[in-house]
Tab-separated table of C-alpha atoms and ligand atoms in Angstrom:
chain	number	residue	atom	x	y	z
A	1	MET	CA	0.000	0.000	0.000
A	2	ASP	CA	1.449	3.367	-1.032
A	3	ILE	CA	0.688	5.991	1.641
A	4	ARG	CA	0.701	8.674	-1.047
A	5	VAL	CA	-2.668	7.513	-2.390
A	6	LEU	CA	-4.117	9.314	0.627
A	7	ILE	CA	-2.469	12.653	-0.146
A	8	LYS	CA	-4.050	15.467	-2.199
A	9	GLU	CA	-2.695	15.990	-5.694
A	10	GLY	CA	-1.781	19.601	-4.926
A	11	VAL	CA	0.448	18.409	-2.074
A	12	LEU	CA	2.008	15.530	-4.009
A	13	ALA	CA	2.957	17.939	-6.785
A	14	GLN	CA	5.160	20.040	-4.477
A	15	LYS	CA	8.560	19.920	-2.834
A	16	ALA	CA	8.751	21.220	0.767
A	17	TYR	CA	9.765	24.896	0.908
A	18	GLY	CA	13.549	24.941	1.210
A	19	VAL	CA	15.161	27.385	3.621
A	20	GLU	CA	18.927	27.738	3.918
A	21	ASN	CA	19.484	27.224	7.649
A	22	ALA	CA	23.284	27.208	7.671
A	23	ALA	CA	24.901	30.152	9.472
A	24	PHE	CA	26.542	32.720	7.190
A	25	PRO	CA	28.539	35.683	8.551
A	26	VAL	CA	26.785	37.940	6.013
A	27	LYS	CA	23.170	36.816	5.665
A	28	LEU	CA	21.381	38.800	2.970
A	29	ASP	CA	18.863	36.242	1.700
A	30	ALA	CA	15.655	36.576	3.745
A	31	ASN	CA	14.710	40.283	3.674
A	32	GLU	CA	15.177	40.664	7.409
A	33	ASN	CA	16.160	43.803	9.344
A	34	PRO	CA	19.942	43.438	9.844
A	35	LEU	CA	19.923	45.420	13.096
A	36	VAL	CA	19.409	43.977	16.575
A	37	MET	CA	17.940	45.909	19.502
A	38	SER	CA	20.163	48.031	21.730
A	39	GLU	CA	21.366	46.462	24.989
A	40	ASP	CA	18.924	48.627	26.950
A	41	LEU	CA	15.907	47.646	24.811
A	42	ARG	CA	16.880	43.989	24.963
A	43	GLU	CA	16.916	44.109	28.745
A	44	ARG	CA	13.471	45.686	28.803
A	45	PHE	CA	12.254	43.133	26.260
A	46	ALA	CA	13.584	40.281	28.414
A	47	ALA	CA	11.786	41.700	31.460
A	48	ARG	CA	8.536	41.920	29.458
A	49	LEU	CA	8.852	38.303	28.318
A	50	ALA	CA	9.754	37.135	31.838
A	51	SER	CA	6.381	38.416	33.050
A	52	VAL	CA	4.424	36.201	30.614
A	53	PRO	CA	2.643	33.395	32.532
A	54	LEU	CA	3.736	30.276	30.650
A	55	ASN	CA	1.355	27.960	32.519
A	56	ARG	CA	-1.670	29.660	30.934
A	57	TYR	CA	-2.884	29.561	27.361
A	58	PRO	CA	-2.298	32.808	25.511
A	59	GLU	CA	-5.233	35.170	25.017
A	60	ALA	CA	-7.264	33.628	22.211
A	61	GLY	CA	-7.415	35.897	19.160
A	62	SER	CA	-4.863	38.393	20.613
A	63	PRO	CA	-7.616	40.907	21.572
A	64	ALA	CA	-5.248	43.497	23.086
A	65	LEU	CA	-3.204	43.545	19.883
A	66	VAL	CA	-6.286	43.628	17.676
A	67	ALA	CA	-7.412	46.755	19.558
A	68	ARG	CA	-4.011	48.454	19.336
A	69	PHE	CA	-3.393	47.669	15.659
A	70	ALA	CA	-6.972	48.627	14.749
A	71	ARG	CA	-6.391	52.034	16.369
A	72	ALA	CA	-3.042	52.401	14.614
A	73	PHE	CA	-4.593	51.546	11.220
A	74	GLY	CA	-7.695	53.687	11.832
A	75	VAL	CA	-10.131	50.771	11.381
A	76	GLY	CA	-12.604	48.889	13.570
A	77	ARG	CA	-11.594	45.963	15.795
A	78	ASP	CA	-13.846	43.801	13.664
A	79	GLN	CA	-11.520	44.473	10.724
A	80	VAL	CA	-8.277	43.016	12.101
A	81	ILE	CA	-6.874	39.502	12.573
A	82	ILE	CA	-3.440	38.879	14.068
A	83	GLY	CA	-1.610	35.917	12.567
A	84	ASN	CA	1.399	33.746	13.277
A	85	GLY	CA	3.284	35.718	10.661
A	86	SER	CA	1.446	36.841	7.546
A	87	ASP	CA	2.177	33.338	6.235
A	88	GLU	CA	-0.587	32.065	8.504
A	89	LEU	CA	-2.989	34.740	7.273
A	90	ILE	CA	-2.285	33.703	3.675
A	91	GLN	CA	-3.090	30.126	4.684
A	92	ILE	CA	-6.306	31.209	6.427
A	93	LEU	CA	-7.437	33.123	3.320
A	94	CYS	CA	-6.758	30.117	1.083
A	95	THR	CA	-8.489	27.670	3.419
A	96	ALA	CA	-11.577	29.865	3.716
A	97	VAL	CA	-12.195	30.236	-0.034
A	98	ALA	CA	-11.191	26.732	-1.202
A	99	ARG	CA	-14.603	25.668	-2.479
A	100	PRO	CA	-14.561	22.918	-5.137
A	101	GLY	CA	-13.046	24.271	-8.353
A	102	ALA	CA	-12.031	27.621	-6.800
A	103	GLU	CA	-8.920	29.379	-8.073
A	104	ALA	CA	-6.267	31.734	-6.731
A	105	MET	CA	-4.663	34.145	-9.178
A	106	ILE	CA	-1.067	35.238	-8.708
A	107	PRO	CA	1.205	37.311	-10.890
A	108	VAL	CA	4.572	35.586	-11.378
A	109	PRO	CA	7.251	35.829	-10.226
A	110	THR	CA	6.015	36.559	-6.719
A	111	PHE	CA	6.209	35.397	-3.111
A	112	ALA	CA	6.318	31.585	-3.075
A	113	MET	CA	3.890	31.056	-0.193
A	114	TYR	CA	0.872	32.206	-2.219
A	115	ARG	CA	1.162	29.224	-4.536
A	116	ILE	CA	2.131	26.798	-1.776
A	117	SER	CA	-0.753	27.742	0.525
A	118	ALA	CA	-3.238	27.800	-2.341
A	119	GLN	CA	-2.225	24.329	-3.526
A	120	ASN	CA	-2.239	22.924	-0.009
A	121	ALA	CA	-5.759	24.268	0.500
A	122	GLY	CA	-6.894	22.583	-2.736
A	123	LEU	CA	-7.187	25.757	-4.830
A	124	LYS	CA	-6.183	25.784	-8.459
A	125	VAL	CA	-3.499	28.366	-9.179
A	126	ALA	CA	-3.723	30.745	-12.130
A	127	ALA	CA	-0.232	32.191	-12.605
A	128	VAL	CA	-0.165	35.260	-14.853
A	129	PRO	CA	3.324	36.491	-15.867
A	130	LEU	CA	4.217	40.090	-15.059
A	131	ASP	CA	4.966	42.372	-18.008
A	132	GLY	CA	8.455	43.324	-19.208
A	133	GLU	CA	8.751	45.964	-16.469
A	134	PHE	CA	7.689	43.458	-13.795
A	135	ASP	CA	4.406	45.347	-13.492
A	136	LEU	CA	0.937	43.737	-13.586
A	137	ASP	CA	-0.117	42.672	-17.070
A	138	LEU	CA	-3.620	44.062	-16.758
A	139	ALA	CA	-4.869	42.725	-20.099
A	140	ALA	CA	-3.654	39.185	-19.355
A	141	MET	CA	-5.105	39.285	-15.833
A	142	ARG	CA	-8.461	40.530	-17.102
A	143	GLU	CA	-8.505	37.812	-19.729
A	144	ARG	CA	-7.905	35.236	-17.022
A	145	ILE	CA	-10.559	36.783	-14.750
A	146	ALA	CA	-13.094	36.674	-17.588
A	147	ALA	CA	-12.312	33.024	-18.353
A	148	HIS	CA	-12.367	31.898	-14.725
A	149	PRO	CA	-13.002	34.471	-11.971
A	150	PRO	CA	-10.568	33.729	-9.125
A	151	ALA	CA	-11.788	33.565	-5.539
A	152	LEU	CA	-8.566	35.166	-4.385
A	153	THR	CA	-5.827	37.285	-5.979
A	154	PHE	CA	-2.538	37.896	-4.204
A	155	LEU	CA	-0.582	41.062	-5.004
A	156	ALA	CA	2.612	41.672	-3.059
A	157	TRP	CA	3.145	45.444	-2.962
A	158	PRO	CA	6.114	45.933	-3.273
A	159	ASN	CA	6.498	42.583	-4.978
A	160	ASN	CA	8.946	39.951	-3.819
A	161	PRO	CA	11.359	39.205	-5.513
A	162	THR	CA	11.126	42.005	-8.090
A	163	ALA	CA	11.225	44.776	-5.394
A	164	ASN	CA	8.883	47.183	-7.236
A	165	CYS	CA	5.427	48.498	-6.386
A	166	PHE	CA	2.988	47.699	-9.213
A	167	ARG	CA	1.293	50.785	-10.594
A	168	ARG	CA	-1.494	51.744	-8.209
A	169	GLU	CA	-3.990	52.328	-11.069
A	170	ARG	CA	-3.542	48.719	-12.204
A	171	ILE	CA	-4.343	47.381	-8.742
A	172	GLU	CA	-7.338	49.716	-8.548
A	173	ALA	CA	-8.530	48.451	-11.934
A	174	ILE	CA	-8.431	44.851	-10.699
A	175	LEU	CA	-10.176	45.760	-7.431
A	176	GLY	CA	-12.853	47.571	-9.410
A	177	ASP	CA	-13.408	44.555	-11.676
A	178	TRP	CA	-14.381	42.609	-8.539
A	179	PRO	CA	-12.707	39.292	-9.424
A	180	GLY	CA	-13.081	38.068	-5.827
A	181	ILE	CA	-10.935	38.917	-2.795
A	182	VAL	CA	-7.864	40.965	-3.715
A	183	VAL	CA	-5.061	40.758	-1.172
A	184	VAL	CA	-2.594	43.629	-1.212
A	185	ASP	CA	0.327	42.258	0.777
A	186	GLU	CA	2.205	45.227	2.234
A	187	ALA	CA	4.933	43.163	3.920
A	188	TYR	CA	7.507	45.778	2.822
A	189	PHE	CA	5.387	48.833	3.607
A	190	HIS	CA	8.039	50.261	5.928
A	191	PHE	CA	10.417	50.586	2.973
A	192	SER	CA	7.969	51.710	0.282
A	193	GLY	CA	5.867	54.109	2.370
A	194	GLN	CA	2.921	53.268	0.099
A	195	THR	CA	-0.333	51.746	1.291
A	196	PHE	CA	-3.874	50.867	0.257
A	197	LEU	CA	-5.189	51.377	3.813
A	198	PRO	CA	-7.177	54.532	2.901
A	199	SER	CA	-8.907	52.547	0.110
A	200	LEU	CA	-10.364	49.967	2.525
A	201	GLY	CA	-13.708	51.758	2.779
A	202	ARG	CA	-13.994	51.952	-0.991
A	203	TYR	CA	-13.631	48.260	-1.873
A	204	GLU	CA	-15.572	45.415	-0.258
A	205	ASN	CA	-13.075	42.916	-1.675
A	206	LEU	CA	-9.809	44.531	-0.495
A	207	VAL	CA	-7.676	42.825	2.137
A	208	ILE	CA	-4.354	44.216	3.338
A	209	LEU	CA	-1.558	42.212	4.941
A	210	ARG	CA	1.194	43.643	7.105
A	211	THR	CA	3.970	42.017	9.115
A	212	LEU	CA	6.524	42.890	11.779
A	213	SER	CA	8.994	40.428	10.208
A	214	LYS	CA	10.744	42.982	8.038
A	215	VAL	CA	11.169	45.649	10.715
A	216	GLY	CA	12.989	43.612	13.325
A	217	PHE	CA	10.667	40.903	14.697
A	218	ALA	CA	10.978	38.079	12.159
A	219	ALA	CA	11.656	35.549	14.920
A	220	MET	CA	8.416	36.343	16.726
A	221	ARG	CA	6.089	35.638	13.756
A	222	ILE	CA	3.573	38.486	13.917
A	223	GLY	CA	1.347	39.357	10.950
A	224	MET	CA	-1.793	41.491	10.582
A	225	LEU	CA	-4.751	41.178	8.230
A	226	ILE	CA	-7.007	44.189	7.718
A	227	GLY	CA	-10.227	43.774	5.751
A	228	PRO	CA	-13.976	44.315	5.589
A	229	PRO	CA	-15.845	43.174	8.757
A	230	ALA	CA	-18.020	40.623	6.904
A	231	LEU	CA	-14.931	38.842	5.554
A	232	VAL	CA	-12.930	39.108	8.797
A	233	TYR	CA	-15.884	37.496	10.579
A	234	GLU	CA	-15.649	34.439	8.302
A	235	LEU	CA	-11.833	34.244	8.290
A	236	ASP	CA	-11.730	34.292	12.066
A	237	LYS	CA	-13.512	30.926	12.099
A	238	VAL	CA	-10.577	29.383	10.240
A	239	ARG	CA	-7.940	30.821	12.593
A	240	LEU	CA	-6.782	28.443	15.322
A	241	PRO	CA	-7.864	29.817	18.730
A	242	TYR	CA	-4.327	30.115	20.169
A	243	ASN	CA	-2.553	30.915	16.907
A	244	LEU	CA	-0.267	33.566	18.367
A	245	ASN	CA	1.725	32.359	21.357
A	246	ALA	CA	1.931	34.513	24.481
A	247	MET	CA	5.597	35.475	23.886
A	248	SER	CA	4.752	36.773	20.428
A	249	GLN	CA	1.749	38.688	21.745
A	250	ALA	CA	3.997	40.302	24.362
A	251	ALA	CA	6.626	41.020	21.690
A	252	ALA	CA	4.086	42.746	19.440
A	253	GLY	CA	2.979	44.900	22.391
A	254	PHE	CA	6.622	45.757	23.032
A	255	TYR	CA	7.078	46.663	19.361
A	256	LEU	CA	4.122	49.053	19.522
A	257	ASP	CA	5.485	50.647	22.693
A	258	HIS	CA	8.808	51.326	20.945
A	259	GLU	CA	7.712	51.609	17.341
A	260	GLU	CA	9.588	54.832	16.635
A	261	THR	CA	12.916	53.007	17.253
A	262	PHE	CA	12.089	50.439	14.579
A	263	LEU	CA	10.730	53.017	12.152
A	264	LYS	CA	14.017	54.909	12.473
A	265	GLN	CA	15.883	51.706	11.639
A	266	ALA	CA	13.690	51.228	8.551
A	267	GLU	CA	14.522	54.763	7.465
A	268	GLU	CA	18.224	54.060	7.891
A	269	ILE	CA	17.863	50.847	5.868
A	270	ARG	CA	16.154	52.803	3.064
A	271	GLY	CA	19.253	55.012	2.921
A	272	TRP	CA	21.530	51.964	2.781
A	273	ARG	CA	19.337	50.506	0.041
A	274	ASP	CA	19.866	53.560	-2.117
A	275	GLU	CA	23.631	53.383	-1.536
A	276	LEU	CA	23.671	49.665	-2.372
A	277	LEU	CA	21.639	50.263	-5.518
A	278	ALA	CA	24.056	52.983	-6.622
A	279	ALA	CA	27.039	50.693	-5.940
A	280	LEU	CA	25.491	47.803	-7.919
A	281	LYS	CA	24.887	50.123	-10.872
A	282	THR	CA	28.624	50.805	-11.135
A	283	ILE	CA	29.489	47.109	-11.624
A	284	PRO	CA	29.789	46.138	-15.294
A	285	GLY	CA	27.292	43.451	-16.327
A	286	VAL	CA	25.107	43.960	-13.227
A	287	HIS	CA	21.686	45.563	-13.763
A	288	PRO	CA	19.714	46.330	-10.608
A	289	ARG	CA	15.975	47.043	-10.890
A	290	PRO	CA	14.320	49.986	-9.105
A	291	ALA	CA	13.710	48.985	-5.470
A	292	ASP	CA	10.813	49.999	-3.184
A	293	ALA	CA	11.592	47.285	-0.616
A	294	ASN	CA	14.505	46.359	1.673
A	295	PHE	CA	16.011	44.184	-1.061
A	296	ILE	CA	17.268	44.643	-4.590
A	297	PHE	CA	16.552	42.433	-7.590
A	298	PHE	CA	19.278	42.458	-10.208
A	299	HIS	CA	20.112	40.840	-13.497
A	300	CYS	CA	23.603	39.709	-14.456
A	301	ASP	CA	25.071	39.319	-17.931
A	302	PHE	CA	26.801	36.170	-16.656
A	303	ASP	CA	25.940	32.876	-14.954
A	304	THR	CA	24.669	33.624	-11.447
A	305	ASP	CA	25.067	30.012	-10.251
A	306	ARG	CA	28.808	30.566	-10.219
A	307	VAL	CA	28.457	33.925	-8.436
A	308	TYR	CA	26.106	32.410	-5.839
A	309	THR	CA	28.534	29.592	-4.995
A	310	HIS	CA	31.507	31.951	-4.789
A	311	LEU	CA	29.634	34.350	-2.528
A	312	MET	CA	28.748	31.459	-0.197
A	313	GLU	CA	32.384	30.369	-0.103
A	314	LYS	CA	33.179	33.878	1.114
A	315	GLY	CA	30.491	33.656	3.817
A	316	ILE	CA	27.825	35.710	2.024
A	317	LEU	CA	24.341	34.338	1.431
A	318	ILE	CA	21.953	36.001	-1.036
A	319	LYS	CA	19.142	34.511	-3.144
A	320	ASN	CA	19.755	33.093	-6.606
A	321	PHE	CA	16.723	32.988	-8.903
A	322	ASN	CA	18.483	31.562	-11.903
A	323	ALA	CA	15.877	29.590	-13.866
A	324	PRO	CA	15.002	29.240	-17.529
A	325	GLY	CA	12.830	32.095	-18.826
A	326	THR	CA	12.378	35.551	-17.324
A	327	LEU	CA	14.352	34.771	-14.167
A	328	ARG	CA	17.485	33.651	-15.970
A	329	ASN	CA	20.536	35.088	-14.150
A	330	PHE	CA	18.510	37.153	-11.686
A	331	MET	CA	19.538	37.474	-8.044
A	332	ARG	CA	18.041	39.161	-4.996
A	333	VAL	CA	20.058	40.732	-2.220
A	334	THR	CA	18.616	41.960	1.071
A	335	VAL	CA	19.874	45.326	2.276
A	336	GLY	CA	22.195	44.655	5.206
A	337	THR	CA	24.181	47.032	7.361
A	338	ARG	CA	26.546	49.401	5.581
A	339	GLU	CA	29.444	47.071	6.427
A	340	GLU	CA	27.628	43.978	5.133
A	341	ASN	CA	26.609	45.724	1.931
A	342	GLY	CA	30.181	46.940	1.437
A	343	ARG	CA	31.550	43.445	1.917
A	344	PHE	CA	28.995	42.027	-0.546
A	345	ILE	CA	29.914	44.605	-3.207
A	346	GLU	CA	33.644	44.031	-2.672
A	347	VAL	CA	33.349	40.237	-3.064
A	348	LEU	CA	30.953	40.528	-6.021
A	349	LYS	CA	33.421	42.789	-7.812
A	350	ASP	CA	36.251	40.339	-7.106
A	351	ILE	CA	34.255	37.391	-8.435
A	352	ILE	CA	33.386	38.985	-11.740
A	353	ALA	CA	36.714	40.793	-12.255
B	1	PLP	C1	5.467	39.476	0.122
B	1	PLP	C2	5.640	38.742	1.409
B	1	PLP	N1	4.573	38.500	2.175
B	1	PLP	C3	4.676	37.837	3.331
B	1	PLP	C4	5.912	37.367	3.785
B	1	PLP	C5	5.970	36.563	5.034
B	1	PLP	O1	5.892	37.343	6.146
B	1	PLP	P1	5.765	36.715	7.595
B	1	PLP	O2	7.151	36.594	8.124
B	1	PLP	O3	4.949	37.721	8.333
B	1	PLP	O4	5.082	35.380	7.497
B	1	PLP	C6	7.049	37.602	3.024
B	1	PLP	C7	8.348	37.107	3.497
B	1	PLP	O5	9.331	37.035	2.848
B	1	PLP	C8	6.911	38.294	1.804
B	1	PLP	O6	7.953	38.521	1.011
């Protein structure tokens, strides 16, 4: 008896999501904030965590955080769900809409978890290639919507890995067409400064995702979903009662108490991004794309597999997207500290010299 006969096709068709867990002195692959908290903040953080009663279940549904984030976003409490990272919120969305035959539409290339969660939930995936500028191909998306209206469309804004914000008018056009739920994933909001939050009242089908992972709390897994009350009501039934552990709830509270510190870091990182972009532009054969996020997507005139391996040998980890088609010889580098970025540029220049 083959155990796989019991497994859904969408699961069988996949490989488990691979994450490079090895330690690298210069880790620029996962779009994290490269800065750690000051000694003083860390002590206060430790004291906050020490006061969490570990013998009790966490507060179900993170009500204190829902209230605080709702206030911060200027929406009602019935419009917010806190997730175990936005990954969990993506999974909740997929699970909730996965009626027989339902589809999720994603532009490609984009964040891998949209496809993975959709397939795991049993959704079909309609992948529509981005245009030559890595913007939404509105005509192709509309064609797809007309042929088979998706239940869910995921738009990362800025997009990962291409680092750009799609043109706002194109997203508005899709929202206005009402193809189903349209998720604008603002994971990199702190680096783009652009948001669809003010549009929430205008579109019944708009959902926004945010995360604390890119501004310094990746380890704590804290994501936020903001949407219309009628949808949030349904999605909340899919969420596991104790989805956010008590440490993470305390950490998110701590973040909100000290948010200005982390926003200042994000501002500093934006400055380093612009320096890194300028440095990449000076390297012959390297063509960085405009970047609205805390990472840069760049094309090379040469084989990036070789560059990737050499960088790793020198203790530097970035992301290699080399694949046949539009991603051939593309790489993505997360903005690190000034020193890390400098080291990356120095080694990259050496490799291709
Ligand atoms: C577009 C996008 N959305 C969501 C996530 C995941 O965020 P979280 O850590 O909150 O699960 C990522 C992480 O890389 C991302 O790039």
